């Protein structure tokens, strides 16, 4: 996988508000290994999907827009556990 727009892992956390994230050939946001970001009113998109959460990654997204181009806008696997509130997802 190419580099995502933002990667959060290893119990890392970040708060992003009112941001536009793009990943190009990789997801806009990649969360794994206990990463736990908080995003509010953000737009995420990329040709490889907007958000991938795996390997016990978490995260909270509120009022965000996710746009996948060619892949699912949201991909959750390997015990990923995100929480989305009032988000718009488009594949």
Coordinates of C-alpha atoms in Angstrom, one line a residue:
X1 CA 0.0 0.0 0.0
X2 CA 1.2 3.5 -0.8
X3 CA 1.3 6.1 2.0
X4 CA -2.1 7.2 3.2
X5 CA -3.0 10.9 3.8
X6 CA -2.9 10.3 7.6
X7 CA -1.9 7.1 9.5
X8 CA -2.7 6.6 13.2
X9 CA -1.3 3.5 15.0
X10 CA 0.4 2.2 18.1
X11 CA -2.0 3.8 20.6
X12 CA -1.5 7.2 18.8
X13 CA -4.3 9.8 18.7
X14 CA -4.9 13.0 16.9
X15 CA -7.8 15.5 16.7
X16 CA -8.7 16.9 13.3
X17 CA -11.5 19.4 12.8
X18 CA -12.7 20.9 9.6
X19 CA -10.0 19.2 7.5
X20 CA -9.9 17.7 3.9
X21 CA -7.9 14.5 3.8
X22 CA -7.0 12.8 0.5
X23 CA -5.0 9.6 0.0
X24 CA -4.5 9.4 -3.7
X25 CA -3.6 5.8 -4.3
X26 CA -4.0 5.0 -0.6
X27 CA -6.8 5.6 1.8
X28 CA -7.2 9.1 3.2
X29 CA -7.0 7.8 6.8
X30 CA -5.5 4.5 7.9
X31 CA -6.0 3.4 11.5
X32 CA -4.5 0.3 13.1
X33 CA -2.8 -1.2 16.1
X34 CA -4.8 0.7 18.7
X35 CA -4.7 4.0 16.9
X36 CA -7.6 6.2 18.1
X37 CA -8.1 9.5 16.1
X38 CA -11.0 11.9 16.5
X39 CA -12.3 13.7 13.4
X40 CA -15.0 16.3 13.4
X41 CA -16.6 17.9 10.2
X42 CA -13.9 16.4 8.0
X43 CA -14.0 15.3 4.3
X44 CA -12.1 12.1 3.4
X45 CA -11.5 10.6 0.0
X46 CA -9.2 8.6 -2.1
X47 CA -9.0 6.1 -4.9
X48 CA -8.3 3.3 -2.4
X49 CA -11.1 4.3 -0.1
X50 CA -11.6 7.0 2.5
X51 CA -11.0 5.2 5.7
X52 CA -9.5 1.8 6.7
X53 CA -9.7 0.6 10.3
X54 CA -8.0 -2.6 11.2
X55 CA -5.8 -4.4 13.8
X56 CA -7.8 -3.2 16.9
X57 CA -7.8 0.4 15.6
X58 CA -10.6 2.6 16.8
X59 CA -11.5 6.2 16.1
X60 CA -14.5 8.5 16.3
X61 CA -15.8 10.5 13.3
X62 CA -18.5 13.1 13.7
X63 CA -20.3 14.9 10.9
X64 CA -17.7 13.7 8.3
X65 CA -18.1 12.9 4.6
X66 CA -16.3 9.8 3.3
X67 CA -16.0 9.2 -0.5
X68 CA -14.4 6.1 -1.9
X69 CA -13.4 6.1 -5.6
X70 CA -13.3 2.5 -6.8
X71 CA -13.3 1.0 -3.3
X72 CA -15.6 1.1 -0.3
X73 CA -15.6 4.5 1.4
X74 CA -15.2 2.6 4.8
X75 CA -13.3 -0.7 5.2
X76 CA -13.3 -2.3 8.7
X77 CA -11.5 -5.6 9.4
X78 CA -9.3 -7.4 12.0
X79 CA -11.1 -6.2 15.0
X80 CA -11.3 -2.6 13.9
X81 CA -13.9 -0.7 15.9
X82 CA -14.7 2.9 14.6
X83 CA -17.6 5.0 15.8
X84 CA -19.3 7.2 13.2
X85 CA -22.0 9.8 14.1
X86 CA -23.9 11.8 11.5
X87 CA -21.5 10.9 8.7
X88 CA -22.1 10.6 5.0
X89 CA -20.6 7.7 3.1
X90 CA -20.4 7.4 -0.7
X91 CA -18.8 4.5 -2.5

